[in-house]
Amino acid sequence: MSAKNVSRRAFLRWAGLISGTAIMAACAPTPSASPTAAATAAAATEVPTANADATAAVQNAQATEDAIAAAAQQAADAQKVFSMTQDQFNAQMKQDEDAARAAGKTIVEMMSAFGTVIEDKTQPHYWIIKAFMEKNPNIFVKYTPSSAYTGAFDEAIMMRMASGDPPDCIYHYSSPIVYAANGTCMQLDDMMDADPVANKDAFEPAALAQVQWNGKTWGLVLNGSPDAMYYNTDVLQEAGLPTDRASMPKTWDQVKEWSAKVTKYDGDKVMMAGANPWSQNWTWPGQFAANGGGVWDGEKYSINHPKNIEVVEYWVKWLDDMYKGDIDKFNAQGNFSSAYPEAAFGMKLQAIINDGLWSVTHTPPEIKYEVAPMPTGPSGTPNGMPVATSNWPNLMFVPMGAKHPKEGFALSAYFATEGQYEWWDRWADYPVWKKFPTDRAPKDLVARVGQEKAMDISNFIRSQLPYVVVQWSSPVDNFATDEISRAVDQVMHKKASAKDVLDQAQQTVTAKLEETVNSK
């Protein structure tokens, strides 16, 4: 898979610690009921492996008469769309755009980090845009996917901006603060203050903080997935460990004890892995905070905080105690980095993993698992919170020079509010819009685990949002992530001490931050 189409987990990944590729699951389309439809019957008792069949079964059991009609219409639309090749789809979109121009409609371009609905049939963007255009008949949305460009998505964005032809809004899974710092992103405070639906009071404060910097708001957070622990309950049961969430480990020392009980080797071959907490660098700010440290507080970095150093040293000891002390040999045996079907957890080769909660709509239905809050420690606790977790958001922003900034904001606002019904039904990124119904579970998740468990997981995801740490809102966020990743890579490969490399990273990143801020 090319860099421009990697999954979110791969986006900030680096090869030194993580092997394998987490590929977005290509599930069949998920028909969606009306956002206002209430569930009126129990979910199907059996959970088919085929996601399309499972979702259809759930909807047949749950839908109201109006919802059935709406789902049938969308299913018909989906069948028409998914029968196309990519070239046919692109040609149809161009034909629709030409017709919209001829009709005098405003053409609003959305540039997206994701591909088209043909490239990933689970993605919700096509359906959200379709609904937005139905509500705004004088607007046509031109969707420009990342696959339209070669190279990294950020490079494509800068190329468009440098050409003097930026899109009207951009969907990204990295914060717009980097663009705000170099003057290429619009502040949205005035438009948000005037919007009756998508104003700043409408969103969870911890989520909104991810797009705020220097006293301004630079984007809209659509949703997010906190980091959490996944436990294979079948493996736990075989090891004589409890399987209910309340009994899950509360500290990393306890997780390590459980990992030791489930990790199995045959010689040098890993037969079953336990946890490997270092596997995804986007989760590190939350793990550092859970020990009383932290990376970024919204103004300054504390990369070399003593509690951060302790965590990295703890990871090395974990590697030695659990996986024979060699990161490369461990990584060579599988993808121990997510709960996706292609990863070890999804293949029943890993019993414990920490991953974003978006994975619940991708984890194979035959895997029996429980999710639980992130642990604290190894020696400290979060400041002012019982637990701490990282969160990977989906965001939209309006670039400077956009031809239709108000319309670009309107589309972004729709994505962040009403559009979340379609998103949530397909991908379990929890909406941060406060008015989103709390009694709604993703249809893809219901199809996999049943209505009762799906609601339990949905409520759990929502319960973790208040514990999200400050993250993503630095004007040098990508640079800092790279520096911290290189530093930890050296430690895990036993080429340097944690203190030495984190001290150096702190110095380098702080200098870059000062240079960036002072250049404005």
Short mmCIF file of C-alpha atoms in Angstrom, two decimals:
data_model
loop_
_atom_site.label_atom_id
_atom_site.label_comp_id
_atom_site.label_asym_id
_atom_site.label_seq_id
_atom_site.Cartn_x
_atom_site.Cartn_y
_atom_site.Cartn_z
CA MET A 1 0.00 0.00 0.00
CA SER A 2 1.44 3.37 -0.96
CA ALA A 3 2.20 6.07 1.60
CA LYS A 4 -0.69 8.22 0.47
CA ASN A 5 -3.23 5.52 1.24
CA VAL A 6 -1.93 4.05 4.48
CA SER A 7 -4.25 3.61 7.42
CA ARG A 8 -4.25 6.05 10.30
CA ARG A 9 -2.17 3.69 12.39
CA ALA A 10 0.49 3.57 9.71
CA PHE A 11 0.41 7.34 9.13
CA LEU A 12 2.81 8.19 11.97
CA ARG A 13 4.39 4.78 12.21
CA TRP A 14 8.07 4.12 11.76
CA ALA A 15 9.71 0.90 10.72
CA GLY A 16 12.17 0.53 13.61
CA LEU A 17 9.58 -0.67 16.12
CA ILE A 18 6.57 -1.79 14.13
CA SER A 19 6.50 -4.41 11.42
CA GLY A 20 3.77 -5.26 8.99
CA THR A 21 1.13 -3.09 7.41
CA ALA A 22 -2.29 -2.44 8.91
CA ILE A 23 -4.53 -2.38 5.86
CA MET A 24 -7.98 -0.85 5.96
CA ALA A 25 -10.50 -3.67 5.88
CA ALA A 26 -12.39 -3.72 2.61
CA CYS A 27 -15.85 -4.63 3.83
CA ALA A 28 -18.99 -4.60 1.76
CA PRO A 29 -21.17 -1.48 1.88
CA THR A 30 -23.25 -0.90 4.97
CA PRO A 31 -26.80 0.27 4.30
CA SER A 32 -27.76 2.94 6.82
CA ALA A 33 -31.13 3.64 8.38
CA SER A 34 -32.48 7.12 8.90
CA PRO A 35 -30.65 9.01 11.68
CA THR A 36 -33.95 9.43 13.52
CA ALA A 37 -35.02 5.81 13.33
CA ALA A 38 -35.30 4.10 16.70
CA ALA A 39 -34.47 0.46 17.23
CA THR A 40 -37.65 -1.57 17.68
CA ALA A 41 -36.46 -5.15 17.88
CA ALA A 42 -33.55 -7.20 19.10
CA ALA A 43 -30.47 -7.77 16.96
CA ALA A 44 -29.93 -11.03 15.17
CA THR A 45 -28.81 -13.75 17.54
CA GLU A 46 -26.10 -15.07 15.25
CA VAL A 47 -23.23 -12.91 14.04
CA PRO A 48 -22.33 -13.80 10.45
CA THR A 49 -18.74 -13.37 9.37
CA ALA A 50 -19.67 -11.50 6.19
CA ASN A 51 -20.12 -7.90 7.24
CA ALA A 52 -22.66 -7.10 4.54
CA ASP A 53 -24.89 -10.03 5.49
CA ALA A 54 -24.54 -9.25 9.18
CA THR A 55 -25.44 -5.62 8.75
CA ALA A 56 -28.44 -6.49 6.61
CA ALA A 57 -29.65 -8.95 9.24
CA VAL A 58 -29.32 -6.37 11.99
CA GLN A 59 -31.14 -3.73 10.00
CA ASN A 60 -33.97 -6.07 9.10
CA ALA A 61 -34.42 -6.74 12.81
CA GLN A 62 -34.18 -3.13 13.95
CA ALA A 63 -35.53 -0.84 11.29
CA THR A 64 -38.80 1.06 11.39
CA GLU A 65 -40.93 1.29 8.26
CA ASP A 66 -39.44 4.66 7.31
CA ALA A 67 -35.95 3.41 8.02
CA ILE A 68 -36.51 0.36 5.84
CA ALA A 69 -37.44 2.62 2.94
CA ALA A 70 -34.41 4.83 3.54
CA ALA A 71 -32.09 1.85 3.83
CA ALA A 72 -33.52 0.31 0.67
CA GLN A 73 -32.89 3.52 -1.25
CA GLN A 74 -29.33 3.76 -0.01
CA ALA A 75 -28.77 0.09 -0.77
CA ALA A 76 -29.93 0.71 -4.33
CA ASP A 77 -27.64 3.73 -4.58
CA ALA A 78 -24.78 1.69 -3.16
CA GLN A 79 -25.32 -1.14 -5.62
CA LYS A 80 -25.16 1.32 -8.49
CA VAL A 81 -22.00 2.98 -7.17
CA PHE A 82 -20.15 -0.19 -6.23
CA SER A 83 -20.80 -1.78 -9.60
CA MET A 84 -18.49 0.85 -11.12
CA THR A 85 -14.78 0.58 -11.68
CA GLN A 86 -12.60 3.39 -10.37
CA ASP A 87 -12.34 4.88 -13.86
CA GLN A 88 -16.10 4.72 -14.33
CA PHE A 89 -16.65 6.33 -10.93
CA ASN A 90 -14.21 9.15 -11.72
CA ALA A 91 -15.89 9.73 -15.07
CA GLN A 92 -19.32 9.87 -13.40
CA MET A 93 -18.07 12.38 -10.83
CA LYS A 94 -16.62 14.57 -13.60
CA GLN A 95 -19.90 14.38 -15.51
CA ASP A 96 -21.83 15.38 -12.38
CA GLU A 97 -19.46 18.28 -11.74
CA ASP A 98 -19.83 19.56 -15.31
CA ALA A 99 -23.60 19.39 -15.00
CA ALA A 100 -23.47 21.30 -11.70
CA ARG A 101 -21.34 24.04 -13.25
CA ALA A 102 -23.73 24.32 -16.17
CA ALA A 103 -26.59 24.68 -13.68
CA GLY A 104 -24.79 27.54 -11.93
CA LYS A 105 -24.12 25.68 -8.70
CA THR A 106 -21.28 26.64 -6.36
CA ILE A 107 -18.50 24.07 -6.67
CA VAL A 108 -16.98 23.37 -3.26
CA GLU A 109 -13.85 21.26 -3.34
CA MET A 110 -13.07 18.95 -0.43
CA MET A 111 -9.55 17.52 -0.43
CA SER A 112 -9.37 14.30 1.57
CA ALA A 113 -6.67 12.17 3.16
CA PHE A 114 -8.76 9.14 2.24
CA GLY A 115 -9.48 7.62 -1.13
CA THR A 116 -12.82 7.27 -2.88
CA VAL A 117 -15.70 5.07 -1.83
CA ILE A 118 -14.63 2.68 -4.60
CA GLU A 119 -11.19 2.31 -3.03
CA ASP A 120 -12.60 1.66 0.44
CA LYS A 121 -16.24 0.64 0.46
CA THR A 122 -16.55 1.08 4.23
CA GLN A 123 -15.76 4.79 4.17
CA PRO A 124 -18.60 7.21 4.96
CA HIS A 125 -17.54 10.31 3.06
CA TYR A 126 -19.46 9.63 -0.14
CA TRP A 127 -22.72 9.26 1.80
CA ILE A 128 -22.15 12.32 3.99
CA ILE A 129 -21.43 14.46 0.94
CA LYS A 130 -24.48 13.09 -0.86
CA ALA A 131 -26.71 14.02 2.10
CA PHE A 132 -25.12 17.48 2.36
CA MET A 133 -25.81 18.21 -1.30
CA GLU A 134 -29.41 17.08 -0.91
CA LYS A 135 -29.80 19.61 1.91
CA ASN A 136 -27.92 22.29 -0.06
CA PRO A 137 -29.09 21.91 -3.69
CA ASN A 138 -27.18 24.99 -4.85
CA ILE A 139 -23.85 23.42 -3.86
CA PHE A 140 -21.92 20.64 -5.58
CA VAL A 141 -19.11 19.04 -3.60
CA LYS A 142 -16.08 18.03 -5.61
CA TYR A 143 -14.34 15.31 -3.62
CA THR A 144 -10.61 15.12 -4.34
CA PRO A 145 -9.08 11.99 -2.74
CA SER A 146 -5.50 11.49 -1.68
CA SER A 147 -5.18 8.92 -4.45
CA ALA A 148 -5.37 11.75 -6.97
CA TYR A 149 -1.80 12.68 -6.01
CA THR A 150 1.57 11.03 -5.80
CA GLY A 151 3.64 11.47 -2.66
CA ALA A 152 2.62 12.32 0.87
CA PHE A 153 -0.71 14.01 1.52
CA ASP A 154 0.84 17.00 3.29
CA GLU A 155 3.08 17.55 0.28
CA ALA A 156 0.01 17.52 -1.98
CA ILE A 157 -1.68 20.10 0.25
CA MET A 158 1.33 22.42 0.17
CA MET A 159 1.59 21.99 -3.60
CA ARG A 160 -2.03 23.09 -4.00
CA MET A 161 -1.52 26.06 -1.72
CA ALA A 162 1.69 27.11 -3.45
CA SER A 163 -0.08 26.97 -6.81
CA GLY A 164 -2.63 29.53 -5.64
CA ASP A 165 -5.45 27.03 -6.11
CA PRO A 166 -6.23 25.56 -2.67
CA PRO A 167 -9.36 23.51 -2.05
CA ASP A 168 -12.24 24.94 -0.04
CA CYS A 169 -11.78 22.55 2.87
CA ILE A 170 -9.45 19.73 3.79
CA TYR A 171 -10.13 16.50 5.65
CA HIS A 172 -7.09 15.26 7.56
CA TYR A 173 -6.17 13.02 10.46
CA SER A 174 -3.39 15.38 11.51
CA SER A 175 -3.95 18.74 13.15
CA PRO A 176 -4.19 21.98 11.13
CA ILE A 177 -2.03 23.80 13.68
CA VAL A 178 1.06 23.16 11.56
CA TYR A 179 -0.67 25.04 8.73
CA ALA A 180 -1.90 27.75 11.10
CA ALA A 181 1.69 28.40 12.18
CA ASN A 182 2.83 29.08 8.62
CA GLY A 183 -0.18 31.21 7.74
CA THR A 184 -1.91 28.78 5.37
CA CYS A 185 -4.96 27.94 7.51
CA MET A 186 -7.96 30.14 8.33
CA GLN A 187 -9.10 30.69 11.90
CA LEU A 188 -12.72 29.61 12.25
CA ASP A 189 -13.76 31.43 15.43
CA ASP A 190 -15.98 34.00 13.73
CA MET A 191 -17.81 31.43 11.61
CA MET A 192 -18.19 29.06 14.55
CA ASP A 193 -19.54 31.82 16.79
CA ALA A 194 -22.19 32.62 14.18
CA ASP A 195 -23.20 29.01 13.58
CA PRO A 196 -26.25 27.84 15.58
CA VAL A 197 -25.18 24.19 15.38
CA ALA A 198 -21.39 23.96 15.00
CA ASN A 199 -20.36 26.58 17.55
CA LYS A 200 -17.62 25.99 20.09
CA ASP A 201 -20.07 25.05 22.83
CA ALA A 202 -21.34 22.21 20.65
CA PHE A 203 -18.21 20.06 20.95
CA GLU A 204 -16.38 18.26 23.72
CA PRO A 205 -13.75 20.68 25.13
CA ALA A 206 -10.91 18.14 25.15
CA ALA A 207 -11.54 17.43 21.46
CA LEU A 208 -11.82 21.08 20.47
CA ALA A 209 -8.50 21.79 22.20
CA GLN A 210 -6.81 19.62 19.58
CA VAL A 211 -7.43 22.31 16.95
CA GLN A 212 -6.83 25.37 19.13
CA TRP A 213 -3.57 27.27 19.34
CA ASN A 214 -2.47 30.81 20.08
CA GLY A 215 -5.97 31.73 21.27
CA LYS A 216 -7.69 30.72 18.02
CA THR A 217 -9.61 27.75 16.63
CA TRP A 218 -8.19 26.46 13.36
CA GLY A 219 -10.39 23.52 12.48
CA LEU A 220 -13.33 21.31 13.39
CA VAL A 221 -12.88 17.97 15.10
CA LEU A 222 -15.31 15.47 13.63
CA ASN A 223 -14.74 12.59 16.01
CA GLY A 224 -11.97 10.57 17.54
CA SER A 225 -10.90 7.25 18.96
CA PRO A 226 -9.25 7.10 22.37
CA ASP A 227 -6.58 4.52 22.97
CA ALA A 228 -7.73 1.51 24.99
CA MET A 229 -6.71 -2.01 25.94
CA TYR A 230 -8.06 -4.98 23.97
CA TYR A 231 -8.08 -8.39 25.66
CA ASN A 232 -8.83 -11.69 23.93
CA THR A 233 -11.21 -13.18 26.49
CA ASP A 234 -10.87 -16.76 25.22
CA VAL A 235 -7.13 -16.64 25.88
CA LEU A 236 -7.64 -14.99 29.26
CA GLN A 237 -10.09 -17.70 30.26
CA GLU A 238 -7.66 -20.44 29.24
CA ALA A 239 -5.03 -18.76 31.43
CA GLY A 240 -7.39 -18.61 34.40
CA LEU A 241 -7.73 -14.82 34.24
CA PRO A 242 -10.97 -12.85 34.66
CA THR A 243 -12.73 -11.64 31.53
CA ASP A 244 -14.97 -8.82 32.77
CA ARG A 245 -13.94 -5.19 32.28
CA ALA A 246 -14.11 -4.32 35.97
CA SER A 247 -11.43 -6.92 36.72
CA MET A 248 -9.06 -5.85 33.94
CA PRO A 249 -5.62 -4.50 34.97
CA LYS A 250 -5.50 -0.94 36.26
CA THR A 251 -1.70 -0.56 36.13
CA TRP A 252 0.99 -1.48 33.63
CA ASP A 253 2.58 -3.80 36.18
CA GLN A 254 -0.69 -5.74 36.26
CA VAL A 255 -0.83 -5.81 32.45
CA LYS A 256 2.71 -7.15 32.43
CA GLU A 257 1.73 -9.92 34.87
CA TRP A 258 -1.17 -10.91 32.63
CA SER A 259 1.06 -10.76 29.55
CA ALA A 260 3.52 -13.14 31.17
CA LYS A 261 0.70 -15.63 31.74
CA VAL A 262 -0.50 -15.63 28.13
CA THR A 263 2.77 -15.19 26.19
CA LYS A 264 3.92 -18.49 24.68
CA TYR A 265 7.12 -19.36 22.81
CA ASP A 266 8.18 -22.45 20.92
CA GLY A 267 11.93 -22.02 20.96
CA ASP A 268 12.44 -18.57 19.45
CA LYS A 269 9.05 -18.50 17.77
CA VAL A 270 6.24 -16.46 19.31
CA MET A 271 3.14 -18.64 19.46
CA MET A 272 1.03 -16.16 21.46
CA ALA A 273 2.06 -12.62 22.36
CA GLY A 274 0.92 -10.53 25.26
CA ALA A 275 1.02 -6.73 25.28
CA ASN A 276 3.74 -4.58 23.71
CA PRO A 277 2.86 -1.04 24.89
CA TRP A 278 5.40 0.75 22.67
CA SER A 279 3.83 -0.38 19.39
CA GLN A 280 2.09 2.86 18.28
CA ASN A 281 3.72 6.22 18.79
CA TRP A 282 0.48 8.21 18.69
CA THR A 283 -0.40 6.52 22.01
CA TRP A 284 2.75 7.61 23.80
CA PRO A 285 1.56 11.05 25.01
CA GLY A 286 -1.27 9.32 26.86
CA GLN A 287 1.03 6.66 28.29
CA PHE A 288 3.53 9.28 29.45
CA ALA A 289 0.72 11.30 31.06
CA ALA A 290 -0.57 8.15 32.78
CA ASN A 291 2.75 7.98 34.62
CA GLY A 292 2.64 11.64 35.66
CA GLY A 293 4.65 12.91 32.71
CA GLY A 294 3.56 14.31 29.36
CA VAL A 295 4.81 15.55 26.01
CA TRP A 296 3.00 18.79 25.14
CA ASP A 297 0.80 21.02 27.32
CA GLY A 298 -0.44 23.36 24.60
CA GLU A 299 2.46 25.78 24.95
CA LYS A 300 5.68 23.90 25.61
CA TYR A 301 7.26 20.45 25.35
CA SER A 302 8.41 18.23 28.21
CA ILE A 303 9.79 15.33 26.18
CA ASN A 304 12.55 14.57 28.70
CA HIS A 305 10.29 14.64 31.76
CA PRO A 306 11.71 12.10 34.26
CA LYS A 307 8.43 10.19 34.19
CA ASN A 308 8.66 9.87 30.39
CA ILE A 309 12.20 8.55 30.68
CA GLU A 310 10.98 6.01 33.21
CA VAL A 311 8.28 4.77 30.81
CA VAL A 312 10.74 4.20 27.95
CA GLU A 313 13.14 2.37 30.26
CA TYR A 314 10.19 0.29 31.43
CA TRP A 315 9.46 -0.69 27.83
CA VAL A 316 13.03 -1.95 27.38
CA LYS A 317 12.74 -4.05 30.53
CA TRP A 318 9.39 -5.37 29.22
CA LEU A 319 11.05 -6.32 25.93
CA ASP A 320 13.77 -8.17 27.84
CA ASP A 321 11.43 -9.97 30.21
CA MET A 322 8.69 -10.86 27.73
CA TYR A 323 10.21 -11.05 24.23
CA LYS A 324 13.84 -12.16 24.64
CA GLY A 325 15.23 -8.62 24.40
CA ASP A 326 15.44 -8.24 20.62
CA ILE A 327 12.97 -5.82 19.03
CA ASP A 328 13.84 -6.81 15.47
CA LYS A 329 13.39 -10.54 16.06
CA PHE A 330 10.08 -9.88 17.78
CA ASN A 331 8.81 -7.61 14.99
CA ALA A 332 9.89 -10.06 12.31
CA GLN A 333 7.32 -12.57 13.57
CA GLY A 334 4.20 -10.54 12.94
CA ASN A 335 2.29 -7.29 13.04
CA PHE A 336 1.83 -6.72 16.77
CA SER A 337 0.39 -3.25 16.41
CA SER A 338 -3.41 -3.27 16.14
CA ALA A 339 -6.64 -5.23 16.52
CA TYR A 340 -7.23 -5.35 12.75
CA PRO A 341 -7.78 -8.65 10.91
CA GLU A 342 -4.30 -8.55 9.36
CA ALA A 343 -2.56 -8.00 12.71
CA ALA A 344 -1.59 -10.64 15.24
CA PHE A 345 -4.54 -9.84 17.53
CA GLY A 346 -6.98 -10.32 14.66
CA MET A 347 -5.27 -13.60 13.75
CA LYS A 348 -5.48 -14.96 17.33
CA LEU A 349 -1.71 -14.67 17.75
CA GLN A 350 -1.77 -11.86 20.31
CA ALA A 351 -3.94 -11.76 23.42
CA ILE A 352 -3.45 -8.17 24.63
CA ILE A 353 -2.99 -4.99 22.60
CA ASN A 354 -3.59 -1.30 23.03
CA ASP A 355 -5.18 0.32 19.98
CA GLY A 356 -7.59 3.04 18.95
CA LEU A 357 -11.22 2.21 19.55
CA TRP A 358 -11.97 2.60 15.83
CA SER A 359 -10.74 -0.98 15.53
CA VAL A 360 -13.93 -2.40 17.06
CA THR A 361 -15.66 -2.16 13.67
CA HIS A 362 -12.77 -4.02 12.03
CA THR A 363 -11.81 -6.67 14.59
CA PRO A 364 -12.96 -10.04 13.20
CA PRO A 365 -16.31 -11.11 14.70
CA GLU A 366 -14.92 -14.52 15.63
CA ILE A 367 -12.48 -12.83 18.05
CA LYS A 368 -14.04 -12.67 21.52
CA TYR A 369 -12.61 -9.64 23.28
CA GLU A 370 -13.16 -7.01 25.93
CA VAL A 371 -11.98 -3.41 25.95
CA ALA A 372 -10.80 -1.58 29.05
CA PRO A 373 -9.26 1.78 30.04
CA MET A 374 -5.57 2.44 29.59
CA PRO A 375 -3.49 1.54 32.66
CA THR A 376 -1.50 3.93 34.82
CA GLY A 377 2.14 3.72 35.82
CA PRO A 378 4.62 2.19 35.96
CA SER A 379 5.13 4.31 39.10
CA GLY A 380 3.08 7.47 38.65
CA THR A 381 -0.51 8.48 37.98
CA PRO A 382 -2.11 11.14 35.76
CA ASN A 383 -2.34 14.68 37.04
CA GLY A 384 -5.96 15.42 37.94
CA MET A 385 -7.51 12.41 36.15
CA PRO A 386 -8.09 8.78 37.14
CA VAL A 387 -6.73 7.60 33.79
CA ALA A 388 -5.17 9.22 30.74
CA THR A 389 -5.42 8.30 27.09
CA SER A 390 -4.32 9.52 23.71
CA ASN A 391 -6.93 10.22 21.07
CA TRP A 392 -6.61 10.16 17.29
CA PRO A 393 -9.06 12.64 15.81
CA ASN A 394 -10.46 13.19 12.35
CA LEU A 395 -10.43 16.87 11.47
CA MET A 396 -11.39 19.37 8.81
CA PHE A 397 -10.10 22.87 8.16
CA VAL A 398 -10.32 25.69 5.63
CA PRO A 399 -7.08 26.77 3.92
CA MET A 400 -6.17 30.38 3.30
CA GLY A 401 -7.09 31.42 -0.23
CA ALA A 402 -10.11 29.11 -0.47
CA LYS A 403 -12.50 30.36 -3.15
CA HIS A 404 -15.56 29.51 -1.05
CA PRO A 405 -14.50 29.59 2.61
CA LYS A 406 -18.03 29.93 4.00
CA GLU A 407 -19.24 26.95 2.01
CA GLY A 408 -16.09 25.03 2.94
CA PHE A 409 -16.84 25.72 6.59
CA ALA A 410 -20.48 24.73 6.11
CA LEU A 411 -19.44 21.36 4.67
CA SER A 412 -16.96 20.86 7.52
CA ALA A 413 -19.64 21.77 10.05
CA TYR A 414 -22.04 19.26 8.49
CA PHE A 415 -19.39 16.54 8.65
CA ALA A 416 -18.85 17.34 12.34
CA THR A 417 -22.55 17.26 13.27
CA GLU A 418 -25.30 15.61 11.21
CA GLY A 419 -22.78 13.78 9.05
CA GLN A 420 -21.65 11.81 12.07
CA TYR A 421 -24.68 9.53 11.83
CA GLU A 422 -23.29 8.04 8.61
CA TRP A 423 -19.73 8.00 9.95
CA TRP A 424 -20.60 6.33 13.24
CA ASP A 425 -22.59 3.60 11.54
CA ARG A 426 -19.52 2.56 9.53
CA TRP A 427 -16.47 3.52 11.60
CA ALA A 428 -16.40 3.57 15.40
CA ASP A 429 -14.77 6.99 15.75
CA TYR A 430 -16.87 8.56 18.48
CA PRO A 431 -18.52 11.88 17.50
CA VAL A 432 -17.47 14.81 19.69
CA TRP A 433 -20.66 16.72 18.87
CA LYS A 434 -22.44 16.90 22.23
CA LYS A 435 -25.91 16.46 20.71
CA PHE A 436 -25.06 13.14 19.10
CA PRO A 437 -27.44 10.48 20.49
CA THR A 438 -25.96 8.42 23.29
CA ASP A 439 -28.22 5.43 22.60
CA ARG A 440 -26.85 4.71 19.13
CA ALA A 441 -24.29 2.00 18.38
CA PRO A 442 -22.46 1.63 15.03
CA LYS A 443 -24.31 -0.75 12.74
CA ASP A 444 -21.05 -2.41 11.72
CA LEU A 445 -20.31 -3.06 15.40
CA VAL A 446 -23.82 -4.38 16.07
CA ALA A 447 -23.36 -6.77 13.16
CA ARG A 448 -20.20 -8.12 14.74
CA VAL A 449 -21.04 -8.36 18.43
CA GLY A 450 -24.81 -7.86 18.76
CA GLN A 451 -26.83 -4.90 19.99
CA GLU A 452 -26.23 -5.26 23.74
CA LYS A 453 -22.45 -5.58 23.50
CA ALA A 454 -22.27 -2.88 20.83
CA MET A 455 -24.02 -0.42 23.14
CA ASP A 456 -21.73 -1.41 25.99
CA ILE A 457 -18.65 -0.71 23.86
CA SER A 458 -20.16 2.54 22.55
CA ASN A 459 -20.81 3.75 26.09
CA PHE A 460 -17.28 2.78 27.06
CA ILE A 461 -15.80 4.77 24.17
CA ARG A 462 -17.78 7.84 25.18
CA SER A 463 -16.71 7.42 28.82
CA GLN A 464 -13.05 7.78 27.83
CA LEU A 465 -13.37 11.15 26.08
CA PRO A 466 -12.91 13.26 29.26
CA TYR A 467 -9.53 11.62 29.85
CA VAL A 468 -7.98 12.57 26.51
CA VAL A 469 -4.63 14.33 26.93
CA VAL A 470 -3.51 17.49 25.14
CA GLN A 471 -2.09 16.32 21.83
CA TRP A 472 -1.80 17.30 18.15
CA SER A 473 -2.07 21.06 18.80
CA SER A 474 1.60 21.95 18.41
CA PRO A 475 2.78 23.97 15.39
CA VAL A 476 5.65 21.51 15.05
CA ASP A 477 3.68 18.36 15.86
CA ASN A 478 4.91 16.24 12.94
CA PHE A 479 8.52 17.29 13.51
CA ALA A 480 8.27 16.49 17.22
CA THR A 481 6.70 13.09 16.55
CA ASP A 482 9.55 12.18 14.22
CA GLU A 483 12.19 13.25 16.75
CA ILE A 484 10.57 11.37 19.64
CA SER A 485 10.11 8.28 17.46
CA ARG A 486 13.76 8.26 16.43
CA ALA A 487 14.81 8.68 20.05
CA VAL A 488 12.69 5.78 21.31
CA ASP A 489 13.81 3.65 18.38
CA GLN A 490 17.42 4.04 19.49
CA VAL A 491 16.51 3.04 23.03
CA MET A 492 14.50 -0.01 21.99
CA HIS A 493 17.42 -1.08 19.79
CA LYS A 494 19.71 -0.53 22.81
CA LYS A 495 21.89 2.00 21.03
CA ALA A 496 21.42 4.84 23.53
CA SER A 497 20.02 5.59 26.96
CA ALA A 498 16.50 6.95 27.31
CA LYS A 499 17.71 10.03 29.17
CA ASP A 500 20.34 10.95 26.59
CA VAL A 501 18.10 10.68 23.54
CA LEU A 502 15.04 12.29 25.14
CA ASP A 503 17.22 15.16 26.39
CA GLN A 504 18.43 15.64 22.82
CA ALA A 505 14.91 15.41 21.42
CA GLN A 506 13.71 18.01 23.93
CA GLN A 507 16.47 20.39 22.87
CA THR A 508 15.92 19.86 19.14
CA VAL A 509 12.13 20.15 19.25
CA THR A 510 12.15 23.19 21.54
CA ALA A 511 14.53 24.97 19.18
CA LYS A 512 12.28 24.11 16.22
CA LEU A 513 9.21 25.36 18.09
CA GLU A 514 10.89 28.67 18.94
CA GLU A 515 12.07 29.08 15.36
CA THR A 516 8.57 28.40 14.00
CA VAL A 517 6.77 30.70 16.43
CA ASN A 518 9.28 33.52 16.13
CA SER A 519 9.23 33.43 12.34
CA LYS A 520 5.63 34.68 12.33
#
